[in-house]
PDB file of C-alpha atoms in Angstrom:
ATOM      1  CA  UNK A   6    -193.337  85.083 -99.778  1.00 76.00           C
ATOM      2  CA  UNK A   7    -191.227  82.004 -98.914  1.00 76.00           C
ATOM      3  CA  UNK A   8    -190.723  82.849 -95.259  1.00 75.00           C
ATOM      4  CA  UNK A   9    -194.451  83.451 -94.805  1.00 76.00           C
ATOM      5  CA  UNK A  10    -195.265  80.146 -96.510  1.00 78.00           C
ATOM      6  CA  UNK A  11    -192.842  78.230 -94.271  1.00 73.00           C
ATOM      7  CA  UNK A  12    -194.336  79.871 -91.173  1.00 71.00           C
ATOM      8  CA  UNK A  13    -197.892  79.059 -92.261  1.00 75.00           C
ATOM      9  CA  UNK A  14    -197.039  75.434 -93.048  1.00 70.00           C
ATOM     10  CA  UNK A  15    -195.525  74.992 -89.592  1.00 66.00           C
ATOM     11  CA  UNK A  16    -198.287  76.874 -87.805  1.00 67.00           C
ATOM     12  CA  UNK A  17    -201.580  75.866 -89.368  1.00 66.00           C
ATOM     13  CA  UNK A  18    -201.422  72.070 -89.196  1.00 60.00           C
ATOM     14  CA  UNK A  19    -203.247  69.514 -91.298  1.00 57.00           C
ATOM     15  CA  UNK A  20    -206.806  69.676 -89.994  1.00 58.00           C
ATOM     16  CA  UNK A  21    -209.106  70.645 -92.879  1.00 61.00           C
ATOM     17  CA  UNK A  22    -211.221  73.032 -90.790  1.00 64.00           C
ATOM     18  CA  UNK A  23    -208.158  74.911 -89.578  1.00 66.00           C
ATOM     19  CA  UNK A  24    -206.751  75.041 -93.119  1.00 70.00           C
ATOM     20  CA  UNK A  25    -209.995  76.434 -94.523  1.00 75.00           C
ATOM     21  CA  UNK A  26    -210.250  79.045 -91.776  1.00 75.00           C
ATOM     22  CA  UNK A  27    -206.619  80.103 -92.218  1.00 77.00           C
ATOM     23  CA  UNK A  28    -206.956  80.287 -96.016  1.00 79.00           C
ATOM     24  CA  UNK A  29    -210.029  82.482 -95.687  1.00 80.00           C
ATOM     25  CA  UNK A  30    -208.322  84.789 -93.180  1.00 79.00           C
ATOM     26  CA  UNK A  31    -205.209  85.085 -95.363  1.00 82.00           C
ATOM     27  CA  UNK A  32    -207.270  85.707 -98.488  1.00 82.00           C
ATOM     28  CA  UNK A  33    -209.213  88.487 -96.804  1.00 81.00           C
ATOM     29  CA  UNK A  34    -206.053  89.989 -95.348  1.00 79.00           C
ATOM     30  CA  UNK A  35    -204.224  89.904 -98.700  1.00 80.00           C
ATOM     31  CA  UNK A  36    -207.029  91.697-100.534  1.00 77.00           C
ATOM     32  CA  UNK A  37    -206.300  92.640-104.117  1.00 74.00           C
ATOM     33  CA  UNK A  38    -202.540  92.673-103.554  1.00 70.00           C
ATOM     34  CA  UNK A  39    -202.521  88.895-103.157  1.00 77.00           C
ATOM     35  CA  UNK A  40    -199.024  88.783-101.682  1.00 81.00           C
ATOM     36  CA  UNK A  41    -198.347  88.330 -97.986  1.00 82.00           C
ATOM     37  CA  UNK A  42    -195.196  88.796 -95.952  1.00 80.00           C
ATOM     38  CA  UNK A  43    -194.369  86.956 -92.738  1.00 74.00           C
ATOM     39  CA  UNK A  44    -195.646  89.930 -90.738  1.00 74.00           C
ATOM     40  CA  UNK A  45    -198.917  89.909 -92.684  1.00 76.00           C
ATOM     41  CA  UNK A  46    -199.452  86.208 -91.992  1.00 77.00           C
ATOM     42  CA  UNK A  47    -198.649  86.594 -88.310  1.00 71.00           C
ATOM     43  CA  UNK A  48    -201.094  89.482 -88.047  1.00 70.00           C
ATOM     44  CA  UNK A  49    -203.830  87.695 -90.016  1.00 73.00           C
ATOM     45  CA  UNK A  50    -203.605  84.369 -88.228  1.00 71.00           C
ATOM     46  CA  UNK A  51    -202.539  85.480 -84.772  1.00 62.00           C
ATOM     47  CA  UNK A  52    -202.303  82.738 -82.185  1.00 51.00           C
ATOM     48  CA  UNK A  53    -204.270  79.908 -83.760  1.00 49.00           C
ATOM     49  CA  UNK A  54    -205.168  76.855 -81.720  1.00 47.00           C
ATOM     50  CA  UNK A  55    -203.048  74.743 -84.018  1.00 52.00           C
ATOM     51  CA  UNK A  56    -200.016  76.513 -82.604  1.00 63.00           C
ATOM     52  CA  UNK A  57    -200.514  74.555 -79.392  1.00 82.00           C
ATOM     53  CA  UNK A  58    -200.860  71.381 -81.475  1.00 88.00           C
ATOM     54  CA  UNK A  59    -197.499  72.118 -83.086  1.00 89.00           C
ATOM     55  CA  UNK A  60    -196.057  72.972 -79.665  1.00 90.00           C
ATOM     56  CA  UNK A  61    -197.296  69.622 -78.289  1.00 94.00           C
ATOM     57  CA  UNK A  62    -195.773  67.703 -81.188  1.00 94.00           C
ATOM     58  CA  UNK A  63    -192.494  69.624 -80.986  1.00 94.00           C
ATOM     59  CA  UNK A  64    -192.266  69.024 -77.234  1.00 94.00           C
ATOM     60  CA  UNK A  65    -192.965  65.309 -77.698  1.00 96.00           C
ATOM     61  CA  UNK A  66    -190.342  64.966 -80.432  1.00 95.00           C
ATOM     62  CA  UNK A  67    -187.707  66.603 -78.237  1.00 95.00           C
ATOM     63  CA  UNK A  68    -188.573  64.643 -75.084  1.00 95.00           C
ATOM     64  CA  UNK A  69    -190.233  67.454 -73.124  1.00 94.00           C
ATOM     65  CA  UNK A  70    -192.942  65.451 -71.359  1.00 94.00           C
ATOM     66  CA  UNK A  71    -194.356  68.316 -69.269  1.00 94.00           C
ATOM     67  CA  UNK A  72    -194.345  70.694 -72.247  1.00 92.00           C
ATOM     68  CA  UNK A  73    -196.072  68.137 -74.458  1.00 94.00           C
ATOM     69  CA  UNK A  74    -198.739  67.486 -71.827  1.00 94.00           C
ATOM     70  CA  UNK A  75    -199.353  71.194 -71.249  1.00 91.00           C
ATOM     71  CA  UNK A  76    -199.547  72.102 -74.957  1.00 91.00           C
ATOM     72  CA  UNK A  77    -201.686  69.065 -75.736  1.00 93.00           C
ATOM     73  CA  UNK A  78    -204.135  69.995 -72.992  1.00 91.00           C
ATOM     74  CA  UNK A  79    -204.330  73.526 -74.400  1.00 87.00           C
ATOM     75  CA  UNK A  80    -204.828  72.243 -77.950  1.00 88.00           C
ATOM     76  CA  UNK A  81    -207.677  69.973 -76.888  1.00 87.00           C
ATOM     77  CA  UNK A  82    -209.190  72.747 -74.792  1.00 84.00           C
ATOM     78  CA  UNK A  83    -209.100  75.001 -77.882  1.00 80.00           C
ATOM     79  CA  UNK A  84    -211.022  72.379 -79.832  1.00 81.00           C
ATOM     80  CA  UNK A  85    -208.302  70.548 -81.754  1.00 85.00           C
ATOM     81  CA  UNK A  86    -209.498  67.135 -82.900  1.00 89.00           C
ATOM     82  CA  UNK A  87    -207.452  64.160 -81.663  1.00 93.00           C
ATOM     83  CA  UNK A  88    -207.166  62.739 -85.190  1.00 92.00           C
ATOM     84  CA  UNK A  89    -205.984  66.145 -86.436  1.00 90.00           C
ATOM     85  CA  UNK A  90    -203.325  66.217 -83.730  1.00 92.00           C
ATOM     86  CA  UNK A  91    -202.132  62.750 -84.692  1.00 94.00           C
ATOM     87  CA  UNK A  92    -201.979  63.796 -88.356  1.00 93.00           C
ATOM     88  CA  UNK A  93    -199.774  66.769 -87.441  1.00 91.00           C
ATOM     89  CA  UNK A  94    -197.604  64.305 -85.517  1.00 95.00           C
ATOM     90  CA  UNK A  95    -197.437  62.009 -88.562  1.00 95.00           C
ATOM     91  CA  UNK A  96    -196.481  64.927 -90.794  1.00 92.00           C
ATOM     92  CA  UNK A  97    -193.643  65.896 -88.465  1.00 93.00           C
ATOM     93  CA  UNK A  98    -192.517  62.281 -88.151  1.00 96.00           C
ATOM     94  CA  UNK A  99    -192.358  62.131 -91.958  1.00 94.00           C
ATOM     95  CA  UNK A 100    -190.060  65.156 -91.987  1.00 93.00           C
ATOM     96  CA  UNK A 101    -188.081  63.625 -89.140  1.00 95.00           C
ATOM     97  CA  UNK A 102    -187.647  60.445 -91.174  1.00 96.00           C
ATOM     98  CA  UNK A 103    -186.029  62.486 -93.947  1.00 95.00           C
ATOM     99  CA  UNK A 104    -183.769  64.132 -91.386  1.00 96.00           C
ATOM    100  CA  UNK A 105    -182.833  60.765 -89.841  1.00 96.00           C
ATOM    101  CA  UNK A 106    -181.875  59.424 -93.287  1.00 96.00           C
ATOM    102  CA  UNK A 107    -179.703  62.476 -93.940  1.00 96.00           C
ATOM    103  CA  UNK A 108    -177.997  62.220 -90.543  1.00 96.00           C
ATOM    104  CA  UNK A 109    -177.422  58.468 -91.034  1.00 96.00           C
ATOM    105  CA  UNK A 110    -175.838  59.367 -94.371  1.00 95.00           C
ATOM    106  CA  UNK A 111    -173.308  61.605 -92.648  1.00 96.00           C
ATOM    107  CA  UNK A 112    -174.970  65.029 -92.667  1.00 96.00           C
ATOM    108  CA  UNK A 113    -175.030  67.074 -89.494  1.00 96.00           C
ATOM    109  CA  UNK A 114    -178.443  67.668 -87.951  1.00 95.00           C
ATOM    110  CA  UNK A 115    -178.153  71.379 -88.793  1.00 96.00           C
ATOM    111  CA  UNK A 116    -177.242  70.694 -92.439  1.00 96.00           C
ATOM    112  CA  UNK A 117    -180.075  68.176 -92.775  1.00 95.00           C
ATOM    113  CA  UNK A 118    -182.601  70.746 -91.494  1.00 95.00           C
ATOM    114  CA  UNK A 119    -181.182  73.415 -93.807  1.00 94.00           C
ATOM    115  CA  UNK A 120    -181.628  71.091 -96.792  1.00 93.00           C
ATOM    116  CA  UNK A 121    -185.339  70.422 -96.139  1.00 90.00           C
ATOM    117  CA  UNK A 122    -187.811  71.662 -98.749  1.00 87.00           C
ATOM    118  CA  UNK A 123    -189.954  73.613 -98.266  1.00 83.00           C
ATOM    119  CA  UNK A 124    -187.541  75.483 -96.032  1.00 85.00           C
ATOM    120  CA  UNK A 125    -188.072  75.329 -92.298  1.00 84.00           C
ATOM    121  CA  UNK A 126    -189.338  78.515 -90.675  1.00 81.00           C
ATOM    122  CA  UNK A 127    -186.346  80.007 -88.854  1.00 82.00           C
ATOM    123  CA  UNK A 128    -188.011  79.853 -85.422  1.00 81.00           C
ATOM    124  CA  UNK A 129    -188.612  76.110 -85.809  1.00 85.00           C
ATOM    125  CA  UNK A 130    -185.129  75.279 -87.068  1.00 91.00           C
ATOM    126  CA  UNK A 131    -183.591  74.818 -83.575  1.00 93.00           C
ATOM    127  CA  UNK A 132    -186.408  72.451 -82.574  1.00 92.00           C
ATOM    128  CA  UNK A 133    -186.028  70.329 -85.704  1.00 93.00           C
ATOM    129  CA  UNK A 134    -182.235  70.378 -85.384  1.00 95.00           C
ATOM    130  CA  UNK A 135    -182.519  69.095 -81.828  1.00 94.00           C
ATOM    131  CA  UNK A 136    -185.016  66.416 -82.858  1.00 94.00           C
ATOM    132  CA  UNK A 137    -182.809  65.381 -85.796  1.00 95.00           C
ATOM    133  CA  UNK A 138    -179.891  64.879 -83.434  1.00 94.00           C
ATOM    134  CA  UNK A 139    -181.994  62.614 -81.173  1.00 93.00           C
ATOM    135  CA  UNK A 140    -184.084  60.453 -83.519  1.00 94.00           C
ATOM    136  CA  UNK A 141    -182.711  57.566 -85.596  1.00 94.00           C
ATOM    137  CA  UNK A 142    -184.272  55.810 -88.585  1.00 95.00           C
ATOM    138  CA  UNK A 143    -185.588  52.796 -86.614  1.00 95.00           C
ATOM    139  CA  UNK A 144    -187.015  54.965 -83.845  1.00 94.00           C
ATOM    140  CA  UNK A 145    -188.820  57.152 -86.380  1.00 96.00           C
ATOM    141  CA  UNK A 146    -190.202  54.121 -88.219  1.00 97.00           C
ATOM    142  CA  UNK A 147    -191.484  52.673 -84.931  1.00 96.00           C
ATOM    143  CA  UNK A 148    -193.052  56.033 -83.998  1.00 97.00           C
ATOM    144  CA  UNK A 149    -194.792  56.306 -87.383  1.00 97.00           C
ATOM    145  CA  UNK A 150    -196.214  52.797 -86.968  1.00 97.00           C
ATOM    146  CA  UNK A 151    -197.438  53.646 -83.444  1.00 97.00           C
ATOM    147  CA  UNK A 152    -198.998  56.927 -84.626  1.00 97.00           C
ATOM    148  CA  UNK A 153    -200.763  55.196 -87.531  1.00 96.00           C
ATOM    149  CA  UNK A 154    -202.085  52.591 -85.101  1.00 97.00           C
ATOM    150  CA  UNK A 155    -203.288  55.387 -82.788  1.00 97.00           C
ATOM    151  CA  UNK A 156    -205.037  57.154 -85.673  1.00 95.00           C
ATOM    152  CA  UNK A 157    -206.821  53.934 -86.660  1.00 95.00           C
ATOM    153  CA  UNK A 158    -207.806  53.316 -83.029  1.00 95.00           C
ATOM    154  CA  UNK A 159    -209.289  56.822 -82.797  1.00 93.00           C
ATOM    155  CA  UNK A 160    -211.545  56.043 -85.755  1.00 91.00           C
ATOM    156  CA  UNK A 161    -213.172  53.062 -84.061  1.00 91.00           C
ATOM    157  CA  UNK A 162    -216.753  53.492 -82.841  1.00 88.00           C
ATOM    158  CA  UNK A 163    -216.914  54.829 -79.271  1.00 90.00           C
ATOM    159  CA  UNK A 164    -213.112  55.008 -79.052  1.00 90.00           C
ATOM    160  CA  UNK A 165    -211.673  57.331 -76.393  1.00 95.00           C
ATOM    161  CA  UNK A 166    -209.914  59.408 -79.073  1.00 93.00           C
ATOM    162  CA  UNK A 167    -208.633  62.073 -76.686  1.00 95.00           C
ATOM    163  CA  UNK A 168    -207.063  59.436 -74.427  1.00 95.00           C
ATOM    164  CA  UNK A 169    -205.492  57.611 -77.374  1.00 96.00           C
ATOM    165  CA  UNK A 170    -204.087  60.875 -78.719  1.00 96.00           C
ATOM    166  CA  UNK A 171    -202.691  61.870 -75.318  1.00 96.00           C
ATOM    167  CA  UNK A 172    -201.143  58.426 -74.919  1.00 97.00           C
ATOM    168  CA  UNK A 173    -199.270  58.467 -78.260  1.00 97.00           C
ATOM    169  CA  UNK A 174    -197.951  61.997 -77.728  1.00 97.00           C
ATOM    170  CA  UNK A 175    -196.792  61.357 -74.162  1.00 96.00           C
ATOM    171  CA  UNK A 176    -195.390  57.885 -74.967  1.00 96.00           C
ATOM    172  CA  UNK A 177    -193.175  59.410 -77.667  1.00 96.00           C
ATOM    173  CA  UNK A 178    -192.070  62.193 -75.319  1.00 96.00           C
ATOM    174  CA  UNK A 179    -191.180  59.620 -72.621  1.00 96.00           C
ATOM    175  CA  UNK A 180    -189.284  57.446 -75.112  1.00 94.00           C
ATOM    176  CA  UNK A 181    -187.130  60.372 -76.217  1.00 94.00           C
ATOM    177  CA  UNK A 182    -186.669  61.672 -72.647  1.00 93.00           C
ATOM    178  CA  UNK A 183    -185.245  58.250 -71.665  1.00 91.00           C
ATOM    179  CA  UNK A 184    -182.724  58.400 -74.531  1.00 84.00           C
ATOM    180  CA  UNK A 185    -181.335  61.751 -73.387  1.00 72.00           C
TER     181      UNK A 185
END
């Protein structure tokens, strides 16, 4: 159902291995019925490592430096790939760009989040609302450029991908913490 889909989108992340594993788990859990509720998805996927990736990105986008560092360390410890983490960051920055445009156009942060499609999972709505009230169009554009640069740097031969990933996440968290 819609609520389950929104939860899965926010929880699984963009890494192809994690997506494949989650799809397989959900398919097996659904069985012949083929329809899953939010409770079914939560039971089937449990606490996936990508949850800490999402937590790290959320903490960075709201200026929680310690939370971002802690969640990022956990995500890397659980085997999350630095490029995958940066891609989750880029995905969230893309959504944040839409929110920043809506807020610049006069919408409240809460209304902008409510208007997003697919709908935001209700537990993530306060985080996105807070981020939407902090970030502006120029700041988001700069962050996207920095994240794209970080992703490209991670793909270089013998690049310290984990360090580059940690740097972009924590730099964004520091930037937002200074604004507050």
